[in-house]
Coordinates of C-alpha atoms in Angstrom, one line a residue:
Chain A
M15 CA -17.6 23.1 -16.5
T16 CA -14.4 24.7 -16.4
M17 CA -11.8 24.2 -13.4
H18 CA -11.6 27.8 -11.8
T19 CA -8.3 29.3 -10.9
A20 CA -10.1 30.6 -7.9
S21 CA -13.5 31.2 -7.5
A22 CA -15.2 35.1 -7.2
T23 CA -16.2 34.2 -3.5
A24 CA -13.7 31.9 -1.7
F25 CA -16.0 29.6 -0.3
S26 CA -17.8 26.5 -2.3
S27 CA -20.3 23.8 -0.7
N28 CA -18.1 21.4 -2.9
P29 CA -16.8 18.4 -0.7
L30 CA -13.2 19.5 0.8
K31 CA -10.4 17.4 0.0
L32 CA -7.1 17.9 2.0
R33 CA -3.7 16.7 1.1
V34 CA -0.7 17.0 2.8
G35 CA 3.2 16.0 2.1
A36 CA 4.8 13.2 4.4
S37 CA 7.4 15.9 5.6
V38 CA 4.8 18.6 6.5
W39 CA 2.4 15.8 8.3
N40 CA 5.6 14.5 10.0
R41 CA 6.6 18.3 11.2
W42 CA 2.8 18.6 12.5
Q43 CA 3.1 15.5 14.2
A44 CA 6.3 16.4 16.0
H45 CA 5.5 20.0 16.8
H46 CA 1.5 19.2 18.1
L47 CA 1.7 15.9 19.0
A48 CA 5.1 15.4 20.8
Q49 CA 5.2 12.6 23.5
G50 CA 4.9 14.5 26.8
K51 CA 3.3 17.9 25.4
R52 CA 1.0 19.0 27.5
V53 CA -0.3 22.3 26.0
E54 CA -2.5 23.3 23.1
S55 CA 0.3 24.4 19.5
L56 CA -0.7 26.6 16.7
S57 CA 0.9 27.0 13.6
Y58 CA 0.1 28.1 10.1
A59 CA 0.7 27.1 6.4
F60 CA 0.3 28.7 3.3
A61 CA -1.1 26.7 0.5
H62 CA -3.2 26.2 -2.6
A63 CA -7.1 25.8 -3.0
S64 CA -8.8 24.8 -6.3
V65 CA -12.5 24.8 -6.8
L66 CA -12.9 22.0 -8.9
P67 CA -16.8 21.2 -10.3
D68 CA -17.5 18.4 -7.7
S69 CA -14.8 19.2 -4.8
T70 CA -12.8 21.6 -3.5
I71 CA -8.6 20.5 -2.8
V72 CA -6.3 22.1 -0.7
C73 CA -3.0 21.1 -1.4
I74 CA 0.1 21.4 1.4
G75 CA 3.3 20.2 -0.3
D76 CA 6.6 19.3 1.5
T77 CA 8.1 22.8 -0.3
N78 CA 5.1 25.2 1.1
P79 CA 5.7 27.5 4.0
V80 CA 5.0 25.9 7.5
I81 CA 5.3 28.4 10.0
M82 CA 5.6 27.0 13.4
L83 CA 5.1 29.2 16.4
A84 CA 7.8 29.4 19.2
P85 CA 6.7 29.6 23.0
D86 CA 7.0 33.2 23.1
C87 CA 4.5 33.8 20.1
F88 CA 1.6 33.5 22.4
E89 CA 0.0 35.9 25.2
R90 CA -0.9 33.0 27.1
R91 CA -0.8 29.2 26.8
S92 CA -2.6 26.1 28.7
G93 CA -3.6 22.7 28.1
G94 CA -6.9 23.4 27.0
A95 CA -6.5 27.0 25.5
L96 CA -4.2 29.6 23.6
R97 CA -4.0 33.2 22.6
L98 CA -1.7 34.9 19.9
R99 CA 0.0 37.8 20.4
G100 CA -1.6 40.2 17.8
S101 CA 2.0 41.4 16.3
V102 CA 3.0 37.7 15.2
L103 CA -0.4 37.4 13.3
N104 CA -0.2 40.4 11.7
G105 CA 3.8 39.8 10.6
L106 CA 2.8 36.6 9.0
L107 CA -0.3 38.3 7.6
V108 CA 1.7 40.6 5.6
E109 CA 3.9 37.8 4.8
F110 CA 0.9 35.9 3.2
A111 CA -0.6 38.8 1.4
R112 CA 2.8 39.4 -0.2
S113 CA 2.7 35.6 -1.5
S114 CA 0.8 34.0 -4.2
F115 CA -0.7 31.5 -2.2
N116 CA -4.7 31.7 -2.0
C117 CA -5.0 29.6 1.4
L118 CA -4.2 30.7 4.9
V119 CA -4.4 27.4 6.7
N120 CA -4.3 27.9 10.4
I121 CA -3.6 24.3 12.7
H122 CA -3.7 23.6 16.0
D123 CA -4.3 20.6 18.2
H124 CA -6.5 19.0 20.7
W125 CA -3.4 17.1 22.1
F126 CA -6.0 15.0 24.4
A127 CA -8.2 13.6 21.7
N128 CA -7.9 11.1 19.3
V129 CA -9.9 12.3 16.6
P130 CA -10.6 16.0 17.3
R131 CA -13.6 18.1 17.2
F132 CA -13.7 21.8 16.8
S133 CA -14.8 23.3 20.0
A134 CA -17.4 26.4 20.3
I135 CA -14.2 28.2 20.7
D136 CA -12.6 27.4 18.0
D137 CA -16.2 28.1 16.0
S138 CA -16.1 31.8 17.5
D139 CA -12.5 32.1 16.6
D140 CA -12.6 31.0 13.0
L141 CA -16.1 33.2 11.9
S142 CA -14.1 36.1 13.6
F143 CA -10.9 35.7 11.9
D144 CA -13.1 35.5 8.5
R145 CA -14.7 38.3 9.1
Y146 CA -11.6 40.1 9.2
L147 CA -11.1 38.6 5.7
R148 CA -13.7 39.2 4.3
E149 CA -14.3 42.6 5.6
R150 CA -10.9 44.5 5.5
F151 CA -7.8 41.6 4.1
E152 CA -9.4 41.0 0.7
P153 CA -10.9 44.4 0.2
M154 CA -7.4 45.7 1.0
L155 CA -5.7 43.7 -1.4
K156 CA -8.4 44.9 -4.3
S157 CA -7.3 48.2 -3.7
R158 CA -3.3 47.8 -2.4
P159 CA -1.9 45.9 -4.9
D160 CA 1.4 46.8 -3.9
I161 CA 0.7 45.1 -0.7
G162 CA -0.2 41.4 -2.0
P163 CA -2.0 40.4 -5.2
D164 CA -5.3 40.5 -5.1
R165 CA -7.2 37.3 -4.9
P166 CA -10.1 35.7 -3.1
I167 CA -8.5 33.9 -0.2
F168 CA -9.3 30.8 1.4
N169 CA -9.5 30.0 5.0
L170 CA -8.8 26.5 6.2
S171 CA -9.0 25.4 9.6
V172 CA -7.4 22.2 11.0
V173 CA -7.8 20.8 14.5
L174 CA -5.2 17.6 15.1
G175 CA -5.8 14.8 17.2
Q176 CA -3.3 11.7 18.4
Q177 CA -5.4 9.8 15.9
G178 CA -6.3 12.0 13.0
L179 CA -7.9 15.5 12.3
D180 CA -10.9 17.7 11.4
A181 CA -10.8 20.8 9.2
R182 CA -13.4 22.7 7.5
M183 CA -13.3 25.8 5.3
V184 CA -14.5 28.5 6.7
A185 CA -16.4 31.9 4.9
V186 CA -18.9 34.0 7.0
G187 CA -22.0 35.4 4.9
Q188 CA -22.8 32.6 2.7
P189 CA -26.4 32.7 2.6
A190 CA -26.3 30.9 -1.4
H191 CA -24.9 27.7 0.9
G192 CA -26.6 28.3 4.1
A193 CA -23.5 27.2 6.2
C194 CA -20.4 28.9 7.4
F195 CA -18.3 26.1 7.3
A196 CA -17.3 23.2 5.0
P197 CA -15.7 20.3 6.2
A198 CA -13.5 18.0 4.9
V199 CA -14.5 15.1 3.7
R200 CA -11.3 13.2 2.7
A201 CA -8.0 14.0 4.4
A202 CA -4.8 12.1 3.6
A203 CA -0.7 12.2 4.0
M204 CA 1.3 12.0 0.5
G205 CA 4.4 9.8 1.3
A206 CA 5.6 6.5 0.0
N207 CA 2.5 4.5 1.2
W208 CA -1.0 5.6 1.2
L209 CA -1.8 7.2 4.1
P210 CA -5.5 8.5 4.8
L211 CA -5.8 10.8 7.8
Q212 CA -9.0 9.8 10.3
L213 CA -11.7 12.2 10.3
P214 CA -15.0 12.5 12.5
H215 CA -17.8 11.4 10.8
Q216 CA -16.0 9.2 8.7
S217 CA -17.7 5.8 8.9
P218 CA -15.8 2.6 7.6
A219 CA -15.6 2.3 4.4
V220 CA -16.4 -1.4 3.4
P221 CA -17.9 -2.8 0.0
H222 CA -21.7 -3.1 -0.1
G223 CA -22.3 -4.7 -3.1
E224 CA -23.9 -7.9 -3.4
A225 CA -24.0 -9.8 0.1
E226 CA -22.9 -13.3 -1.4
A227 CA -20.5 -11.7 -3.8
V228 CA -18.8 -9.6 -1.4
T229 CA -18.5 -12.2 1.3
A230 CA -16.6 -14.2 -1.5
L231 CA -14.4 -11.7 -1.9
H232 CA -13.3 -11.0 1.4
L233 CA -13.1 -15.1 2.1
R234 CA -10.5 -14.8 -0.7
H235 CA -8.4 -11.8 0.2
Q236 CA -8.3 -12.4 4.1
D237 CA -5.4 -14.3 3.9
F238 CA -3.2 -11.5 2.5
L239 CA -5.2 -8.6 3.4
T240 CA -6.3 -7.6 6.8
G241 CA -9.4 -6.1 7.6
A242 CA -7.9 -2.4 7.9
D243 CA -6.0 -3.4 4.2
R244 CA -9.7 -4.0 2.9
E245 CA -10.9 -0.8 4.5
R246 CA -8.5 1.3 3.0
L247 CA -9.2 -0.4 -0.6
A248 CA -12.9 0.1 0.2
G249 CA -12.2 3.6 0.9
L250 CA -10.3 4.3 -2.5
S251 CA -11.1 6.4 -5.3
V252 CA -9.3 5.6 -8.3
G253 CA -8.7 7.4 -11.6
V254 CA -8.1 5.5 -14.8
A255 CA -6.8 7.5 -17.5
G256 CA -7.0 5.4 -20.6
C257 CA -9.4 2.6 -21.2
G258 CA -7.9 0.8 -23.5
G259 CA -6.5 -3.3 -23.6
L260 CA -4.0 -2.2 -20.5
G261 CA -6.6 0.0 -18.8
S262 CA -9.8 -2.1 -19.3
I263 CA -7.5 -5.0 -17.4
L264 CA -6.7 -2.7 -15.0
A265 CA -9.8 -1.6 -13.8
E266 CA -11.2 -4.9 -13.4
A267 CA -8.5 -5.6 -11.1
L268 CA -9.2 -2.7 -9.3
A269 CA -12.8 -3.4 -8.8
R270 CA -12.1 -7.1 -8.0
M271 CA -9.1 -6.1 -5.6
G272 CA -11.8 -4.4 -3.8
V273 CA -11.6 -0.8 -4.5
G274 CA -14.3 1.5 -3.7
R275 CA -15.0 3.5 -6.7
L276 CA -13.3 4.1 -10.0
V277 CA -13.4 6.6 -12.3
L278 CA -12.7 5.7 -16.2
V279 CA -11.6 8.3 -18.3
D280 CA -11.4 7.4 -22.3
D281 CA -13.2 9.4 -25.0
D282 CA -12.6 6.1 -27.5
K283 CA -14.6 3.8 -28.8
L284 CA -14.1 0.0 -29.1
D285 CA -12.9 -1.0 -32.4
L286 CA -13.2 -4.4 -34.1
S287 CA -9.1 -4.6 -34.3
N288 CA -8.8 -3.9 -30.0
L289 CA -11.0 -7.5 -29.6
N290 CA -7.8 -9.1 -29.1
R291 CA -7.1 -7.7 -26.2
W292 CA -9.6 -5.5 -24.5
Q293 CA -10.8 -6.8 -21.7
G294 CA -14.4 -8.4 -22.1
G295 CA -14.6 -7.1 -25.1
R296 CA -17.5 -8.6 -27.6
L297 CA -18.4 -8.5 -31.1
Q298 CA -22.0 -6.8 -30.5
D299 CA -20.1 -4.3 -28.3
V300 CA -17.8 -2.6 -31.1
G301 CA -18.8 0.8 -31.5
L302 CA -19.5 1.6 -28.1
S303 CA -17.6 4.0 -25.6
K304 CA -14.6 2.0 -24.0
A305 CA -14.9 4.1 -20.8
G306 CA -18.7 3.6 -20.3
L307 CA -19.0 0.2 -21.6
L308 CA -16.1 -0.8 -19.2
A309 CA -18.6 0.9 -16.1
K310 CA -21.2 -1.1 -17.4
Q311 CA -19.2 -4.4 -16.9
I312 CA -17.4 -3.7 -13.9
R313 CA -21.3 -2.5 -12.2
A314 CA -22.7 -6.1 -13.3
M315 CA -19.8 -7.7 -11.2
G316 CA -22.0 -7.0 -8.1
L317 CA -19.2 -6.1 -6.0
G318 CA -20.7 -2.6 -5.5
T319 CA -17.9 -0.4 -6.6
K320 CA -19.0 2.4 -7.7
V321 CA -18.3 3.4 -11.2
E322 CA -18.0 7.0 -13.5
A323 CA -17.6 6.9 -16.5
V324 CA -16.2 10.3 -18.2
E325 CA -16.4 9.7 -22.1
L326 CA -13.8 12.8 -22.7
P327 CA -10.2 13.1 -23.7
I328 CA -8.1 12.9 -20.5
Y329 CA -7.3 16.8 -21.3
S330 CA -10.7 18.0 -21.1
D331 CA -11.8 20.0 -18.2
D332 CA -14.3 17.6 -16.7
A333 CA -11.8 15.0 -17.3
K334 CA -8.8 16.6 -15.3
A335 CA -11.4 17.5 -12.5
A336 CA -12.4 13.7 -11.8
L337 CA -8.7 12.4 -12.3
A338 CA -7.8 15.5 -9.8
G339 CA -10.4 14.5 -7.1
A340 CA -9.4 10.5 -7.2
D341 CA -7.2 9.5 -4.6
I342 CA -4.7 7.7 -7.1
M343 CA -4.1 7.9 -10.8
V344 CA -3.6 4.5 -13.0
G345 CA -2.5 5.3 -16.5
G346 CA -3.6 2.7 -19.2
L347 CA -1.7 5.0 -21.7
D348 CA -0.2 4.4 -25.3
N349 CA 1.6 7.5 -25.5
D350 CA 4.4 9.5 -23.5
E351 CA 2.4 12.8 -24.3
A352 CA -0.3 11.8 -22.2
R353 CA 2.0 10.5 -19.1
W354 CA 4.2 13.9 -19.6
F355 CA 0.4 15.6 -18.5
L356 CA -0.4 13.4 -15.7
N357 CA 2.9 13.7 -14.5
K358 CA 1.7 17.2 -14.2
L359 CA -1.5 16.8 -12.7
S360 CA 0.2 14.5 -10.2
L361 CA 2.7 16.8 -9.0
Q362 CA 0.0 20.1 -8.8
Y363 CA -2.9 18.1 -6.9
L364 CA -0.5 15.5 -4.9
V365 CA -2.4 12.1 -6.6
P366 CA 0.0 9.5 -6.7
Y367 CA 0.2 8.1 -10.1
F368 CA 1.0 4.5 -11.0
D369 CA 1.7 3.9 -15.1
A370 CA 2.5 0.9 -17.0
G371 CA 3.3 0.2 -20.6
V372 CA 4.1 -2.8 -23.0
K373 CA 6.8 -2.4 -25.9
V374 CA 7.4 -4.8 -28.4
E375 CA 11.1 -5.3 -30.3
S376 CA 10.7 -7.2 -33.6
A377 CA 13.8 -6.2 -35.3
G378 CA 16.2 -9.2 -35.0
A379 CA 15.7 -10.8 -31.6
V380 CA 12.1 -10.7 -30.7
D381 CA 11.8 -9.1 -27.0
F382 CA 8.7 -8.3 -25.3
K383 CA 9.0 -5.5 -22.5
S384 CA 6.7 -3.7 -20.0
R385 CA 7.7 -1.2 -17.6
Y386 CA 6.4 0.3 -14.7
F387 CA 6.7 3.5 -12.7
A388 CA 5.0 5.3 -10.0
V389 CA 5.2 9.1 -8.6
F390 CA 4.8 10.0 -5.1
P391 CA 4.2 13.6 -5.4
G392 CA 7.1 15.2 -3.3
T393 CA 8.1 12.1 -2.1
S394 CA 9.9 10.5 -5.1
S395 CA 11.2 11.4 -8.2
C396 CA 8.8 12.2 -11.0
L397 CA 8.6 11.2 -14.8
D398 CA 10.9 14.2 -15.2
C399 CA 14.0 13.7 -12.9
N400 CA 14.1 9.7 -12.3
G401 CA 17.4 8.0 -12.7
F402 CA 16.0 5.5 -15.0
T403 CA 14.9 6.6 -18.4
L404 CA 11.4 6.1 -18.7
F405 CA 10.7 8.0 -21.7
D406 CA 12.6 10.4 -24.5
R407 CA 11.7 13.8 -22.7
Q408 CA 13.1 15.7 -25.9
R409 CA 10.9 14.3 -28.4
T410 CA 7.7 14.0 -25.5
L411 CA 8.0 17.9 -25.5
Q412 CA 8.4 18.6 -29.1
A413 CA 5.2 16.6 -29.9
Y414 CA 3.5 18.0 -26.7
M415 CA 4.2 21.2 -29.1
N416 CA 3.8 19.6 -32.3
P417 CA 0.6 18.0 -33.2
A418 CA 1.9 16.3 -36.7
L419 CA 4.6 15.0 -34.4
A420 CA 2.5 13.6 -31.5
Q421 CA 0.6 12.1 -34.6
E422 CA 3.2 10.6 -36.0
R423 CA 4.5 8.9 -32.5
R424 CA 1.4 7.8 -32.2
A425 CA 0.9 6.0 -35.5
A426 CA 4.1 4.2 -34.3
G427 CA 2.2 2.6 -31.9
Y428 CA 4.3 0.1 -29.9
V429 CA 5.8 -1.7 -31.6
E430 CA 9.8 -0.8 -32.5
Q431 CA 10.8 -0.8 -35.8
A432 CA 7.7 -2.2 -37.5
P433 CA 4.7 0.6 -37.4
E434 CA 2.9 -0.9 -39.6
T435 CA 1.9 -3.5 -36.6
K436 CA 1.2 -1.0 -34.5
A437 CA -1.3 -3.0 -32.6
P438 CA -0.8 -6.9 -32.2
S439 CA -2.3 -8.9 -29.7
V440 CA -0.5 -8.2 -26.5
Y441 CA -2.8 -9.3 -24.4
P442 CA -0.4 -11.5 -22.3
L443 CA 2.3 -8.8 -22.1
N444 CA -0.8 -6.3 -21.0
L445 CA -1.5 -8.5 -18.6
Q446 CA 2.2 -8.7 -17.1
A447 CA 2.0 -4.9 -16.8
A448 CA -1.2 -4.6 -15.0
G449 CA -0.2 -7.6 -12.6
T450 CA 2.8 -5.6 -11.8
L451 CA 1.0 -2.4 -11.5
M452 CA -1.6 -3.8 -9.4
T453 CA 0.7 -5.5 -7.1
E454 CA 2.3 -2.2 -6.8
L455 CA -0.5 -0.6 -5.7
V456 CA -2.0 -2.8 -3.5
N457 CA 1.1 -2.8 -1.5
F458 CA 1.2 1.0 -1.6
V459 CA -2.1 0.7 0.3
T460 CA -0.9 -1.7 2.5
G461 CA 2.3 -1.5 3.1
W462 CA 3.7 -5.3 2.7
R463 CA 7.2 -3.7 1.7
P464 CA 9.2 -0.7 0.5
T465 CA 7.4 0.3 -3.1
A466 CA 8.5 0.3 -6.3
T467 CA 9.0 3.3 -8.3
V468 CA 10.5 1.8 -11.5
S469 CA 10.2 -1.9 -12.5
S470 CA 11.3 -3.7 -16.0
T471 CA 10.3 -7.3 -17.5
S472 CA 12.1 -8.4 -20.6
W473 CA 10.9 -11.6 -21.4
R474 CA 14.8 -11.9 -22.6
N475 CA 16.5 -10.3 -19.7
G476 CA 14.1 -10.7 -16.8
F477 CA 12.8 -8.8 -14.3
K478 CA 14.3 -5.8 -12.6
R479 CA 12.6 -3.8 -9.7
A480 CA 14.0 -0.2 -8.0
D481 CA 12.0 0.2 -4.9
R482 CA 12.1 3.1 -2.2
A483 CA 14.5 0.9 -0.4
N484 CA 17.0 0.0 -2.7
F485 CA 16.5 3.1 -4.8
P486 CA 15.0 5.9 -2.8
E487 CA 15.0 8.6 -5.0
P488 CA 13.9 11.5 -3.7
A489 CA 12.3 14.4 -5.3
G490 CA 14.8 16.6 -7.6
E491 CA 14.9 19.7 -5.6
E492 CA 16.7 21.0 -9.2
C493 CA 13.9 19.0 -11.2
P494 CA 11.8 22.0 -13.1
S495 CA 8.6 19.4 -13.0
C496 CA 8.9 18.7 -9.0
S497 CA 10.1 21.9 -8.2
H498 CA 7.7 24.4 -9.8
L499 CA 4.9 22.4 -9.8
L500 CA 4.4 20.6 -6.6
A501 CA 1.0 21.3 -4.7
T502 CA 0.4 24.4 -7.0
G503 CA -3.1 22.8 -7.7
S504 CA -5.3 25.3 -10.4
S505 CA -2.6 28.0 -10.0
E506 CA -0.6 26.5 -12.6
P507 CA -2.0 25.7 -16.0
L508 CA -2.3 22.4 -17.1
A509 CA -2.6 22.1 -20.5
G510 CA -2.8 19.0 -22.6
P511 CA -0.5 18.5 -26.2
C512 CA -1.3 21.3 -28.8
T513 CA -3.7 20.5 -30.8
Q514 CA -3.7 21.5 -34.7
S515 CA -6.8 24.1 -34.1
A516 CA -4.6 25.6 -31.5
V517 CA -1.4 26.7 -33.8
S518 CA -0.8 29.8 -34.7
A519 CA -0.3 31.0 -38.3
D520 CA 3.3 31.1 -37.6
G521 CA 3.6 27.8 -36.5
L522 CA 3.5 28.6 -32.4
C523 CA 1.3 26.6 -30.0
P524 CA -0.3 28.8 -26.8
N525 CA 0.3 25.7 -24.8
S526 CA 2.9 25.5 -21.8
I527 CA 4.6 22.6 -21.3
Chain B
M22 CA 42.9 26.0 -10.0
A23 CA 39.7 27.3 -10.6
K24 CA 39.8 31.0 -11.1
R25 CA 38.3 33.2 -8.9
K26 CA 35.8 36.0 -10.6
P27 CA 34.7 39.5 -9.3
I28 CA 31.0 40.1 -8.7
I29 CA 29.2 43.3 -7.3
I30 CA 26.2 43.3 -4.9
D31 CA 24.5 46.6 -4.3
G32 CA 27.4 48.4 -5.3
E33 CA 30.1 46.7 -3.6
V34 CA 33.2 44.6 -5.5
R35 CA 33.6 41.1 -4.1
V36 CA 35.4 38.4 -5.4
I37 CA 34.6 34.8 -5.2
E38 CA 35.5 31.5 -6.1
S39 CA 34.2 30.7 -9.6
E40 CA 32.2 27.9 -8.6
Q41 CA 30.2 29.7 -6.3
K42 CA 26.4 30.6 -7.0
L43 CA 25.0 33.9 -6.0
Q44 CA 22.4 31.6 -3.6
D45 CA 26.5 30.6 -1.6
I46 CA 27.1 34.2 -0.6
L47 CA 24.3 36.4 -0.7
P48 CA 22.8 36.7 3.1
R49 CA 20.2 34.7 3.9
E50 CA 16.9 36.2 4.7
V51 CA 17.4 36.0 8.9
G52 CA 14.4 38.0 9.9
S53 CA 12.1 36.0 7.3
I54 CA 9.2 34.0 8.7
V55 CA 8.2 32.0 5.9
T56 CA 10.2 28.7 5.9
T57 CA 9.6 25.4 4.6
E58 CA 11.9 23.6 7.1
G59 CA 9.6 23.4 10.1
A60 CA 11.8 25.4 12.7
L61 CA 10.3 27.2 15.4
I62 CA 9.8 31.1 14.6
T63 CA 10.3 33.5 17.6
R64 CA 8.0 36.3 18.2
D65 CA 10.9 38.9 17.8
R66 CA 11.2 37.8 13.8
F67 CA 7.7 38.4 13.4
D68 CA 8.0 42.1 15.1
R69 CA 10.4 42.7 12.6
V70 CA 8.2 42.4 9.8
P71 CA 7.8 45.9 8.5
I72 CA 3.6 46.4 8.4
P73 CA 3.3 48.0 5.0
D74 CA 1.2 52.0 5.4
G75 CA -2.4 51.1 5.1
F76 CA -2.3 47.5 6.0
E77 CA -5.5 46.1 7.2
T78 CA -4.0 44.9 10.5
N79 CA -6.5 42.5 12.5
L80 CA -7.4 43.7 15.9
S81 CA -9.0 41.0 17.4
T82 CA -7.2 38.2 19.0
I83 CA -6.9 34.5 18.2
N84 CA -8.1 32.3 20.5
K85 CA -8.1 28.6 20.2
G86 CA -9.3 26.2 22.6
G87 CA -10.0 22.7 23.5
G88 CA -12.1 23.1 26.7
A89 CA -12.2 19.4 27.4
L90 CA -9.6 19.4 29.9

């Protein structure tokens, strides 16, 4: 399976996931649902839609064009209906045609409803506009490249209510799919906290494992997790990139905290040398896939966690799609090239990314260090623009393009000055790093206190934590990653580090960093 | 004191402060309807967008309605 830049037709019956930047969401709220407002409004946004093997993701980032229409843009407007002026729509269509975006989003409100549903008038309007897109707009782009780039156009319709929204992809004449609407199954706003958006027909997510185990889980958590918190955790899908010493602890911890669905990605097999730190590893498991084994162990816990194992490199198409489709990504990785890759994936698909790592300094005064960072796409700084030095940018990018250097860096492991002991038993250190990450991830979901974007622990120098209150570093306007990649989805290439086989005879790597 | 520097925009010579960037002096596209700021766009701004020859305009109106009032 491959990740498509655009489908031949701009429709997929895949589940639709809508991700909206926090500032876009706030603007929609202020414009459409202002207190005292008593008339319907309409606005538009330009976005990127990405068709993945098992979902279609629409990302509307904080830097995407968001077009709010003034009252004089309407022929008429009332509490329960509106009609847009033709000249306004056509001016907007000219601008959209010129752009590189493939998804035109119309947003209106049912300000009088809590969780709204599309009306029969909305149905008729969406289908009528979609006929125009299929029969006239797309053919025009195909024949007139001077007007705008030829591409299939995704037609997304959103209706907002006071406590939620409904959203659907529209496409007429899709007999293969037997439907003209593909409703959204997930919607979330991306900020410094997890904000799932309520959709109609969405039942509360509750753990549904063996009743006795789930009841025990609830009883133990209820003192610090409310029912709403537990529901949010149960509704979460978390992608775990890397299922080694750290990732195996993280995956088990996520399940025990009540996260509903896990996607475990790792192509490695359990080695005898891993048993000093791999969570739950036994001698008879040596040689088995780490992701597969971990999935089996978590299912056996009986907490009802849905677990999928992707026994492939994180750079493979299936792994990329699985991670992009998750609500949150967690990295339990052993190299900065992989972190660079996940940082890009996080920005492109608006997936909050939590990462932890450990390091042992053995020369001179021995020290044990762990480090945590998180990326809230569009809201916080990313790995590339963080004010703290989280990695050696130059060496990492060199290694990204140079397989020999990457191999050399990975061989050094996480023990500085003594690469020959690259994989010591760092189980306690991994527990510490995983504990920090898990606390911040649950904090992100529950909103107990401002979430940390960076923290570090040194056995000798103590614990330091930078959070959204004391270090509110925003996404960098001049950051080459944040400014270029945010919410671009599959419209931007997402290549992993260069492999030896891909390097050309003159030593050049075709991949983009 | 920083030196001033000459630049040419559309054939017109202008002298600007050395620390100024192009984005500081170029006129903003006041007619653009594409904004990420969330400001309200008025009808006249849309009316000023030139429609290219051969552009397939949408002839039907956009109607939304909750119908629940």
